[in-house]
PDB file of C-alpha atoms and ligand atoms in Angstrom:
ATOM      1  CA  MET A 764      -3.833  -7.544  39.162  1.00 41.00           C
ATOM      2  CA  SER A 765      -0.253  -8.571  38.393  1.00 46.00           C
ATOM      3  CA  LYS A 766      -1.261 -12.208  38.788  1.00 47.00           C
ATOM      4  CA  ARG A 767      -3.931 -11.641  36.158  1.00 49.00           C
ATOM      5  CA  VAL A 768      -1.400 -10.082  33.779  1.00 41.00           C
ATOM      6  CA  ALA A 769       0.906 -13.019  34.328  1.00 44.00           C
ATOM      7  CA  THR A 770      -1.911 -15.439  33.533  1.00 41.00           C
ATOM      8  CA  LEU A 771      -2.715 -13.519  30.380  1.00 39.00           C
ATOM      9  CA  LEU A 772       0.927 -13.533  29.328  1.00 39.00           C
ATOM     10  CA  LEU A 773       1.144 -17.266  29.961  1.00 39.00           C
ATOM     11  CA  ALA A 774      -1.990 -17.867  27.884  1.00 40.00           C
ATOM     12  CA  LEU A 775      -0.570 -15.714  25.109  1.00 38.00           C
ATOM     13  CA  ALA A 776       2.707 -17.598  25.196  1.00 39.00           C
ATOM     14  CA  ILE A 777       0.876 -20.956  24.959  1.00 38.00           C
ATOM     15  CA  ALA A 778      -1.244 -19.664  22.089  1.00 38.00           C
ATOM     16  CA  LEU A 779       1.825 -18.468  20.216  1.00 37.00           C
ATOM     17  CA  THR A 780       3.558 -21.786  20.772  1.00 37.00           C
ATOM     18  CA  PHE A 781       0.567 -23.633  19.325  1.00 36.00           C
ATOM     19  CA  ALA A 782       0.340 -21.229  16.407  1.00 38.00           C
ATOM     20  CA  ALA A 783       4.010 -21.701  15.696  1.00 36.00           C
ATOM     21  CA  CYS A 784       3.694 -25.493  15.820  1.00 36.00           C
ATOM     22  CA  GLY A 785       0.654 -25.415  13.559  1.00 35.00           C
ATOM     23  CA  GLY A 786       2.425 -23.208  11.088  1.00 34.00           C
ATOM     24  CA  LYS A 787       5.455 -25.388  11.093  1.00 34.00           C
ATOM     25  CA  GLU A 788       3.423 -28.544  10.444  1.00 34.00           C
ATOM     26  CA  GLU A 789       1.664 -26.893   7.532  1.00 34.00           C
ATOM     27  CA  ASP A 790       4.966 -25.810   6.057  1.00 33.00           C
ATOM     28  CA  GLU A 791       6.352 -29.289   6.427  1.00 33.00           C
ATOM     29  CA  GLU A 792       3.295 -30.803   4.707  1.00 34.00           C
ATOM     30  CA  GLU A 793       3.477 -28.289   1.911  1.00 34.00           C
ATOM     31  CA  ALA A 794       7.149 -28.948   1.436  1.00 33.00           C
ATOM     32  CA  ALA A 795       6.714 -32.706   1.615  1.00 34.00           C
ATOM     33  CA  ALA A 796       3.861 -32.951  -0.859  1.00 36.00           C
ATOM     34  CA  PRO A 797       5.675 -31.969  -4.049  1.00 35.00           C
ATOM     35  CA  ALA A 798       8.715 -34.005  -3.053  1.00 35.00           C
ATOM     36  CA  LYS A 799       6.699 -37.223  -2.693  1.00 35.00           C
ATOM     37  CA  PRO A 800       6.351 -38.263  -6.341  1.00 35.00           C
ATOM     38  CA  ALA A 801      10.061 -37.797  -6.965  1.00 35.00           C
ATOM     39  CA  ALA A 802      11.080 -39.660  -3.830  1.00 35.00           C
ATOM     40  CA  SER A 803       8.739 -42.649  -4.161  1.00 35.00           C
ATOM     41  CA  THR A 804       8.436 -43.103  -7.907  1.00 36.00           C
ATOM     42  CA  ALA A 805       6.632 -46.202  -9.170  1.00 37.00           C
ATOM     43  CA  ALA A 806       5.730 -47.639  -5.777  1.00 36.00           C
ATOM     44  CA  ALA A 807       3.526 -44.670  -4.882  1.00 37.00           C
ATOM     45  CA  ALA A 808       1.596 -44.634  -8.154  1.00 37.00           C
ATOM     46  CA  PRO A 809      -0.849 -47.500  -7.453  1.00 40.00           C
ATOM     47  CA  ALA A 810      -1.590 -46.104  -3.982  1.00 40.00           C
ATOM     48  CA  ALA A 811      -2.469 -42.735  -5.480  1.00 39.00           C
ATOM     49  CA  ALA A 812      -4.659 -44.235  -8.222  1.00 39.00           C
ATOM     50  CA  PRO A 813      -7.930 -44.617  -6.223  1.00 42.00           C
ATOM     51  CA  ALA A 814      -8.134 -40.843  -5.740  1.00 43.00           C
ATOM     52  CA  ALA A 815     -10.783 -38.982  -7.737  1.00 45.00           C
ATOM     53  CA  ALA A 816      -8.474 -37.536 -10.322  1.00 44.00           C
ATOM     54  CA  PRO A 817      -6.337 -40.428 -11.591  1.00 50.00           C
ATOM     55  CA  ALA A 818      -7.441 -41.589 -15.012  1.00 69.00           C
ATOM     56  CA  GLY A 819      -9.860 -38.695 -15.434  1.00 81.00           C
ATOM     57  CA  GLY A 820      -9.450 -35.589 -17.518  1.00 93.00           C
ATOM     58  CA  GLY A 821     -10.836 -32.110 -17.727  1.00 95.00           C
ATOM     59  CA  ALA A 822     -13.503 -32.285 -20.404  1.00 98.00           C
ATOM     60  CA  THR A 823     -17.214 -31.855 -19.794  1.00 98.00           C
ATOM     61  CA  ILE A 824     -20.232 -33.072 -21.706  1.00 98.00           C
ATOM     62  CA  THR A 825     -23.413 -31.195 -21.046  1.00 98.00           C
ATOM     63  CA  GLY A 826     -26.762 -31.054 -22.736  1.00 98.00           C
ATOM     64  CA  LYS A 827     -30.496 -31.305 -22.456  1.00 98.00           C
ATOM     65  CA  VAL A 828     -33.091 -33.904 -23.306  1.00 98.00           C
ATOM     66  CA  ALA A 829     -36.022 -32.443 -25.183  1.00 98.00           C
ATOM     67  CA  PHE A 830     -39.485 -33.927 -25.512  1.00 98.00           C
ATOM     68  CA  THR A 831     -41.564 -33.524 -28.636  1.00 97.00           C
ATOM     69  CA  GLY A 832     -45.036 -34.715 -29.494  1.00 94.00           C
ATOM     70  CA  THR A 833     -47.908 -35.185 -27.091  1.00 92.00           C
ATOM     71  CA  ALA A 834     -47.105 -35.745 -23.466  1.00 91.00           C
ATOM     72  CA  PRO A 835     -48.951 -38.695 -21.958  1.00 92.00           C
ATOM     73  CA  ALA A 836     -51.634 -37.734 -19.460  1.00 93.00           C
ATOM     74  CA  LYS A 837     -50.288 -37.443 -15.937  1.00 92.00           C
ATOM     75  CA  GLU A 838     -51.203 -40.579 -14.031  1.00 95.00           C
ATOM     76  CA  GLN A 839     -52.096 -40.100 -10.395  1.00 97.00           C
ATOM     77  CA  ILE A 840     -50.939 -42.756  -7.957  1.00 97.00           C
ATOM     78  CA  LYS A 841     -53.687 -44.080  -5.695  1.00 96.00           C
ATOM     79  CA  MET A 842     -52.125 -44.932  -2.363  1.00 97.00           C
ATOM     80  CA  ASP A 843     -55.359 -45.977  -0.641  1.00 95.00           C
ATOM     81  CA  ALA A 844     -54.020 -49.494  -0.033  1.00 94.00           C
ATOM     82  CA  ASP A 845     -51.725 -48.139   2.699  1.00 97.00           C
ATOM     83  CA  ALA A 846     -53.068 -45.508   5.092  1.00 97.00           C
ATOM     84  CA  TYR A 847     -49.537 -44.379   5.973  1.00 98.00           C
ATOM     85  CA  CYS A 848     -48.665 -43.753   2.316  1.00 98.00           C
ATOM     86  CA  LYS A 849     -51.934 -41.980   1.636  1.00 97.00           C
ATOM     87  CA  GLY A 850     -51.493 -39.798   4.708  1.00 97.00           C
ATOM     88  CA  ALA A 851     -47.956 -38.866   3.698  1.00 97.00           C
ATOM     89  CA  HIS A 852     -49.178 -36.665   0.840  1.00 97.00           C
ATOM     90  CA  ALA A 853     -51.385 -33.588   1.037  1.00 96.00           C
ATOM     91  CA  GLU A 854     -51.163 -33.119  -2.749  1.00 96.00           C
ATOM     92  CA  PRO A 855     -51.826 -35.636  -5.545  1.00 96.00           C
ATOM     93  CA  VAL A 856     -48.829 -37.792  -6.457  1.00 97.00           C
ATOM     94  CA  TYR A 857     -48.085 -38.752 -10.054  1.00 97.00           C
ATOM     95  CA  THR A 858     -46.090 -41.524 -11.657  1.00 97.00           C
ATOM     96  CA  GLN A 859     -42.552 -40.629 -12.710  1.00 97.00           C
ATOM     97  CA  GLU A 860     -42.348 -42.859 -15.780  1.00 97.00           C
ATOM     98  CA  VAL A 861     -42.607 -39.830 -18.064  1.00 97.00           C
ATOM     99  CA  VAL A 862     -42.046 -36.426 -16.465  1.00 97.00           C
ATOM    100  CA  VAL A 863     -42.225 -33.597 -18.992  1.00 97.00           C
ATOM    101  CA  ASN A 864     -40.809 -30.401 -17.519  1.00 97.00           C
ATOM    102  CA  GLY A 865     -42.401 -26.989 -17.987  1.00 95.00           C
ATOM    103  CA  ASN A 866     -39.709 -26.104 -20.550  1.00 97.00           C
ATOM    104  CA  GLY A 867     -40.540 -29.086 -22.798  1.00 97.00           C
ATOM    105  CA  THR A 868     -37.723 -31.331 -21.595  1.00 98.00           C
ATOM    106  CA  LEU A 869     -37.657 -34.688 -19.847  1.00 98.00           C
ATOM    107  CA  GLU A 870     -36.655 -35.318 -16.261  1.00 98.00           C
ATOM    108  CA  TRP A 871     -35.321 -38.725 -15.130  1.00 98.00           C
ATOM    109  CA  VAL A 872     -33.328 -39.576 -18.239  1.00 98.00           C
ATOM    110  CA  LEU A 873     -30.125 -41.460 -17.468  1.00 98.00           C
ATOM    111  CA  VAL A 874     -27.277 -40.144 -19.650  1.00 98.00           C
ATOM    112  CA  TYR A 875     -23.942 -41.938 -19.650  1.00 98.00           C
ATOM    113  CA  VAL A 876     -20.822 -42.798 -21.579  1.00 98.00           C
ATOM    114  CA  LYS A 877     -21.599 -46.120 -23.215  1.00 98.00           C
ATOM    115  CA  GLU A 878     -18.339 -46.644 -25.123  1.00 98.00           C
ATOM    116  CA  GLY A 879     -14.886 -45.126 -25.182  1.00 98.00           C
ATOM    117  CA  VAL A 880     -13.868 -45.097 -21.533  1.00 97.00           C
ATOM    118  CA  THR A 881     -10.381 -46.477 -21.018  1.00 93.00           C
ATOM    119  CA  GLY A 882      -8.482 -46.790 -17.780  1.00 91.00           C
ATOM    120  CA  SER A 883      -9.600 -47.899 -14.391  1.00 93.00           C
ATOM    121  CA  TYR A 884     -12.021 -46.033 -12.148  1.00 96.00           C
ATOM    122  CA  PRO A 885     -12.221 -47.686  -8.735  1.00 97.00           C
ATOM    123  CA  PRO A 886     -15.645 -47.311  -7.087  1.00 98.00           C
ATOM    124  CA  PRO A 887     -16.039 -44.491  -4.552  1.00 97.00           C
ATOM    125  CA  ALA A 888     -16.451 -45.531  -0.918  1.00 98.00           C
ATOM    126  CA  THR A 889     -19.232 -42.965  -0.541  1.00 98.00           C
ATOM    127  CA  PRO A 890     -22.591 -44.679  -0.953  1.00 98.00           C
ATOM    128  CA  VAL A 891     -25.384 -43.698  -3.282  1.00 98.00           C
ATOM    129  CA  THR A 892     -28.589 -43.406  -1.244  1.00 98.00           C
ATOM    130  CA  LEU A 893     -31.885 -44.805  -2.432  1.00 98.00           C
ATOM    131  CA  ASP A 894     -34.600 -43.545  -0.106  1.00 98.00           C
ATOM    132  CA  GLN A 895     -38.150 -44.760   0.298  1.00 98.00           C
ATOM    133  CA  LYS A 896     -40.060 -41.661   1.256  1.00 98.00           C
ATOM    134  CA  GLY A 897     -43.782 -41.002   1.031  1.00 98.00           C
ATOM    135  CA  CYS A 898     -43.969 -44.493  -0.502  1.00 98.00           C
ATOM    136  CA  GLN A 899     -41.955 -43.438  -3.529  1.00 98.00           C
ATOM    137  CA  TYR A 900     -38.344 -44.048  -4.402  1.00 98.00           C
ATOM    138  CA  SER A 901     -35.975 -41.114  -4.295  1.00 98.00           C
ATOM    139  CA  PRO A 902     -34.258 -40.720  -6.639  1.00 98.00           C
ATOM    140  CA  HIS A 903     -36.438 -42.385  -9.253  1.00 98.00           C
ATOM    141  CA  ILE A 904     -33.519 -42.887 -11.667  1.00 98.00           C
ATOM    142  CA  PHE A 905     -29.853 -42.870 -10.716  1.00 98.00           C
ATOM    143  CA  GLY A 906     -26.394 -44.070 -11.621  1.00 98.00           C
ATOM    144  CA  ILE A 907     -23.938 -45.958  -9.444  1.00 98.00           C
ATOM    145  CA  GLN A 908     -20.537 -47.522  -9.972  1.00 98.00           C
ATOM    146  CA  ALA A 909     -20.000 -51.274  -9.829  1.00 98.00           C
ATOM    147  CA  GLY A 910     -18.729 -52.033  -6.330  1.00 98.00           C
ATOM    148  CA  GLN A 911     -19.949 -48.721  -4.899  1.00 98.00           C
ATOM    149  CA  PRO A 912     -22.156 -49.081  -1.798  1.00 98.00           C
ATOM    150  CA  LEU A 913     -25.879 -48.543  -2.286  1.00 98.00           C
ATOM    151  CA  LYS A 914     -27.498 -47.360   0.935  1.00 98.00           C
ATOM    152  CA  ILE A 915     -31.176 -48.248   0.942  1.00 98.00           C
ATOM    153  CA  VAL A 916     -33.116 -46.210   3.499  1.00 98.00           C
ATOM    154  CA  ASN A 917     -36.703 -46.449   4.709  1.00 98.00           C
ATOM    155  CA  SER A 918     -37.851 -42.966   5.733  1.00 98.00           C
ATOM    156  CA  ASP A 919     -41.439 -44.180   6.081  1.00 98.00           C
ATOM    157  CA  GLY A 920     -43.297 -45.545   9.087  1.00 97.00           C
ATOM    158  CA  THR A 921     -44.534 -48.468   7.043  1.00 98.00           C
ATOM    159  CA  LEU A 922     -43.146 -51.690   5.621  1.00 98.00           C
ATOM    160  CA  HIS A 923     -41.302 -51.535   2.325  1.00 98.00           C
ATOM    161  CA  ASN A 924     -39.536 -54.382   0.675  1.00 96.00           C
ATOM    162  CA  ILE A 925     -36.935 -53.525  -1.882  1.00 98.00           C
ATOM    163  CA  HIS A 926     -36.752 -56.002  -4.699  1.00 98.00           C
ATOM    164  CA  ALA A 927     -33.870 -55.538  -7.133  1.00 98.00           C
ATOM    165  CA  LEU A 928     -34.428 -57.219 -10.489  1.00 98.00           C
ATOM    166  CA  PRO A 929     -31.045 -57.345 -12.224  1.00 98.00           C
ATOM    167  CA  LYS A 930     -30.252 -59.482 -15.250  1.00 98.00           C
ATOM    168  CA  VAL A 931     -26.492 -59.857 -14.758  1.00 97.00           C
ATOM    169  CA  ASN A 932     -26.010 -58.933 -11.089  1.00 98.00           C
ATOM    170  CA  ALA A 933     -27.376 -60.879  -8.118  1.00 97.00           C
ATOM    171  CA  GLU A 934     -31.062 -60.387  -7.349  1.00 98.00           C
ATOM    172  CA  PHE A 935     -32.084 -59.395  -3.828  1.00 98.00           C
ATOM    173  CA  ASN A 936     -35.337 -58.881  -2.040  1.00 97.00           C
ATOM    174  CA  ILE A 937     -35.240 -57.464   1.458  1.00 97.00           C
ATOM    175  CA  GLY A 938     -37.890 -56.197   3.843  1.00 97.00           C
ATOM    176  CA  GLN A 939     -37.513 -52.955   5.758  1.00 98.00           C
ATOM    177  CA  PRO A 940     -40.398 -52.992   8.234  1.00 97.00           C
ATOM    178  CA  PHE A 941     -39.273 -50.052  10.356  1.00 96.00           C
ATOM    179  CA  GLN A 942     -38.709 -46.355   9.840  1.00 97.00           C
ATOM    180  CA  LYS A 943     -35.038 -45.311   9.519  1.00 97.00           C
ATOM    181  CA  MET A 944     -33.870 -48.819   8.619  1.00 98.00           C
ATOM    182  CA  GLU A 945     -30.793 -48.871   6.403  1.00 98.00           C
ATOM    183  CA  THR A 946     -29.338 -51.669   4.318  1.00 98.00           C
ATOM    184  CA  LEU A 947     -26.093 -51.592   2.369  1.00 98.00           C
ATOM    185  CA  LYS A 948     -25.905 -53.430  -0.939  1.00 98.00           C
ATOM    186  CA  LYS A 949     -23.724 -53.262  -4.007  1.00 98.00           C
ATOM    187  CA  PHE A 950     -23.719 -54.485  -7.580  1.00 98.00           C
ATOM    188  CA  ASP A 951     -20.555 -56.092  -8.899  1.00 98.00           C
ATOM    189  CA  LYS A 952     -21.080 -55.748 -12.639  1.00 98.00           C
ATOM    190  CA  ALA A 953     -22.036 -53.025 -15.079  1.00 98.00           C
ATOM    191  CA  GLU A 954     -25.719 -53.220 -16.034  1.00 98.00           C
ATOM    192  CA  VAL A 955     -28.166 -50.748 -17.557  1.00 98.00           C
ATOM    193  CA  PRO A 956     -30.982 -50.544 -16.710  1.00 98.00           C
ATOM    194  CA  LEU A 957     -31.550 -52.322 -13.409  1.00 98.00           C
ATOM    195  CA  ARG A 958     -35.051 -52.166 -11.991  1.00 98.00           C
ATOM    196  CA  PHE A 959     -36.246 -51.955  -8.387  1.00 98.00           C
ATOM    197  CA  LYS A 960     -39.764 -52.551  -7.175  1.00 98.00           C
ATOM    198  CA  CYS A 961     -41.594 -52.807  -3.900  1.00 98.00           C
ATOM    199  CA  ASP A 962     -43.711 -55.924  -3.555  1.00 96.00           C
ATOM    200  CA  VAL A 963     -45.874 -54.211  -0.910  1.00 97.00           C
ATOM    201  CA  HIS A 964     -46.728 -51.088  -2.920  1.00 98.00           C
ATOM    202  CA  LYS A 965     -47.051 -51.992  -6.571  1.00 96.00           C
ATOM    203  CA  TRP A 966     -46.806 -48.371  -7.744  1.00 97.00           C
ATOM    204  CA  MET A 967     -43.245 -48.063  -6.414  1.00 98.00           C
ATOM    205  CA  GLY A 968     -40.549 -48.371  -9.060  1.00 98.00           C
ATOM    206  CA  ALA A 969     -37.016 -47.094  -9.658  1.00 98.00           C
ATOM    207  CA  TYR A 970     -34.128 -47.798 -12.020  1.00 98.00           C
ATOM    208  CA  CYS A 971     -30.409 -47.486 -11.772  1.00 98.00           C
ATOM    209  CA  GLY A 972     -27.533 -47.867 -14.182  1.00 98.00           C
ATOM    210  CA  VAL A 973     -24.424 -49.647 -12.894  1.00 98.00           C
ATOM    211  CA  PHE A 974     -21.190 -48.473 -14.511  1.00 98.00           C
ATOM    212  CA  ASN A 975     -17.478 -49.266 -14.444  1.00 98.00           C
ATOM    213  CA  HIS A 976     -16.717 -45.537 -14.502  1.00 98.00           C
ATOM    214  CA  PRO A 977     -18.114 -42.309 -13.033  1.00 98.00           C
ATOM    215  CA  PHE A 978     -19.332 -40.764 -16.294  1.00 98.00           C
ATOM    216  CA  PHE A 979     -23.100 -40.711 -15.885  1.00 98.00           C
ATOM    217  CA  ALA A 980     -25.819 -38.241 -14.889  1.00 98.00           C
ATOM    218  CA  THR A 981     -29.592 -37.965 -14.619  1.00 98.00           C
ATOM    219  CA  THR A 982     -31.577 -35.135 -16.182  1.00 98.00           C
ATOM    220  CA  ASN A 983     -33.081 -32.692 -13.701  1.00 98.00           C
ATOM    221  CA  ASP A 984     -36.297 -30.669 -13.662  1.00 98.00           C
ATOM    222  CA  GLN A 985     -34.829 -28.460 -16.399  1.00 98.00           C
ATOM    223  CA  GLY A 986     -34.012 -31.510 -18.551  1.00 98.00           C
ATOM    224  CA  THR A 987     -30.276 -30.882 -18.382  1.00 98.00           C
ATOM    225  CA  PHE A 988     -27.328 -33.060 -17.454  1.00 98.00           C
ATOM    226  CA  GLU A 989     -23.589 -32.651 -16.986  1.00 98.00           C
ATOM    227  CA  ILE A 990     -20.815 -35.245 -17.119  1.00 98.00           C
ATOM    228  CA  LYS A 991     -17.487 -33.894 -15.880  1.00 97.00           C
ATOM    229  CA  GLY A 992     -13.894 -35.059 -15.689  1.00 97.00           C
ATOM    230  CA  LEU A 993     -13.630 -36.859 -19.021  1.00 97.00           C
ATOM    231  CA  PRO A 994     -10.223 -37.537 -20.512  1.00 96.00           C
ATOM    232  CA  ALA A 995      -9.679 -36.587 -24.141  1.00 96.00           C
ATOM    233  CA  GLY A 996     -11.236 -39.181 -26.430  1.00 97.00           C
ATOM    234  CA  ASN A 997     -14.034 -40.360 -28.686  1.00 98.00           C
ATOM    235  CA  TYR A 998     -17.159 -41.397 -26.836  1.00 98.00           C
ATOM    236  CA  VAL A 999     -20.566 -42.871 -27.472  1.00 98.00           C
ATOM    237  CA  ILE A1000     -23.093 -41.139 -25.222  1.00 98.00           C
ATOM    238  CA  GLU A1001     -26.359 -42.885 -24.501  1.00 98.00           C
ATOM    239  CA  ALA A1002     -29.556 -41.410 -23.086  1.00 98.00           C
ATOM    240  CA  TRP A1003     -31.983 -43.943 -21.613  1.00 98.00           C
ATOM    241  CA  GLN A1004     -35.596 -43.194 -20.758  1.00 98.00           C
ATOM    242  CA  GLU A1005     -37.685 -45.912 -19.149  1.00 97.00           C
ATOM    243  CA  LYS A1006     -40.646 -45.621 -21.549  1.00 97.00           C
ATOM    244  CA  TYR A1007     -38.963 -44.385 -24.716  1.00 97.00           C
ATOM    245  CA  GLY A1008     -35.770 -46.441 -24.649  1.00 98.00           C
ATOM    246  CA  ALA A1009     -32.222 -45.462 -25.565  1.00 98.00           C
ATOM    247  CA  GLN A1010     -30.567 -43.117 -28.053  1.00 98.00           C
ATOM    248  CA  THR A1011     -26.871 -42.704 -28.744  1.00 98.00           C
ATOM    249  CA  GLN A1012     -24.642 -39.964 -30.098  1.00 98.00           C
ATOM    250  CA  ASN A1013     -20.935 -39.743 -30.785  1.00 98.00           C
ATOM    251  CA  VAL A1014     -18.785 -36.988 -29.364  1.00 98.00           C
ATOM    252  CA  THR A1015     -15.081 -36.173 -29.291  1.00 98.00           C
ATOM    253  CA  VAL A1016     -13.599 -34.114 -26.478  1.00 98.00           C
ATOM    254  CA  SER A1017     -10.125 -32.880 -25.672  1.00 96.00           C
ATOM    255  CA  GLY A1018      -8.424 -30.874 -22.973  1.00 96.00           C
ATOM    256  CA  SER A1019     -10.744 -28.955 -20.702  1.00 96.00           C
ATOM    257  CA  GLU A1020     -13.378 -28.176 -23.306  1.00 97.00           C
ATOM    258  CA  THR A1021     -17.125 -28.484 -22.814  1.00 98.00           C
ATOM    259  CA  LYS A1022     -19.158 -30.094 -25.589  1.00 98.00           C
ATOM    260  CA  THR A1023     -22.925 -29.997 -25.825  1.00 98.00           C
ATOM    261  CA  VAL A1024     -24.826 -33.164 -26.677  1.00 98.00           C
ATOM    262  CA  ASP A1025     -28.598 -32.734 -26.860  1.00 98.00           C
ATOM    263  CA  PHE A1026     -31.152 -35.500 -27.207  1.00 98.00           C
ATOM    264  CA  SER A1027     -34.809 -35.476 -28.186  1.00 98.00           C
ATOM    265  CA  PHE A1028     -37.468 -38.078 -27.446  1.00 98.00           C
ATOM    266  CA  LYS A1029     -40.809 -38.162 -29.187  1.00 96.00           C
ATOM    267  CA  GLY A1030     -43.975 -39.004 -27.316  1.00 91.00           C
TER     268      GLY A1030
HETATM  269 CU1   CU B 462     -43.178 -50.025  -0.450  1.00 78.29          CU
END
């Protein structure tokens, strides 16, 4: 019995020692953090720059992309050419060139700051994933930074080949014959739009915008978008839709305000 008590006391003592050490380390880190900028003035600045916050600000641009006029008839994709693709869907699949949401807005519109960004925004190390799933690209439209990794994934048990068709970046065309294959690519220069197609399944298509900054978004199934972290300034905002083209609007933001910029495309 006494041996057991001793063991318990020993365990408690060890636990307290660890807790004390942990606490001390935290305190040291907390104390060290604010002191850093003062201690290592100019030399530390470039090292800190790649973090998410550096040149950014606190303003937000949000809005929605409306659709007016007559929506084009939904076009069903016939996947009969590939039994795997056909078997991957229990429900009919439609093209995503024009997707009018139930609330009269458009999905898959790329909205981005076209002009006005100053400062440097190094590309994130985190990749953007472009999946091939059910013989469709996911996402259909997306933004990526120049130099940011693009992870191309084949979630299907059939051959896809991903054929990027840039105008200013380097073209590539790679086959992914097996399920779960992954390929990392990147684009070096800003370019909007940049098309992808699959030479095996002619219905497969996707677009991305390549930017030198992180201020871009794609409208969702409510037709809305949000661009956060903008520094104060005057900006030209562009909305690009693959069938209806591009529209621009000017906006000025300051501080941590949120400005609304709505667009409307006519069918
Ligand atoms: Cu394919």
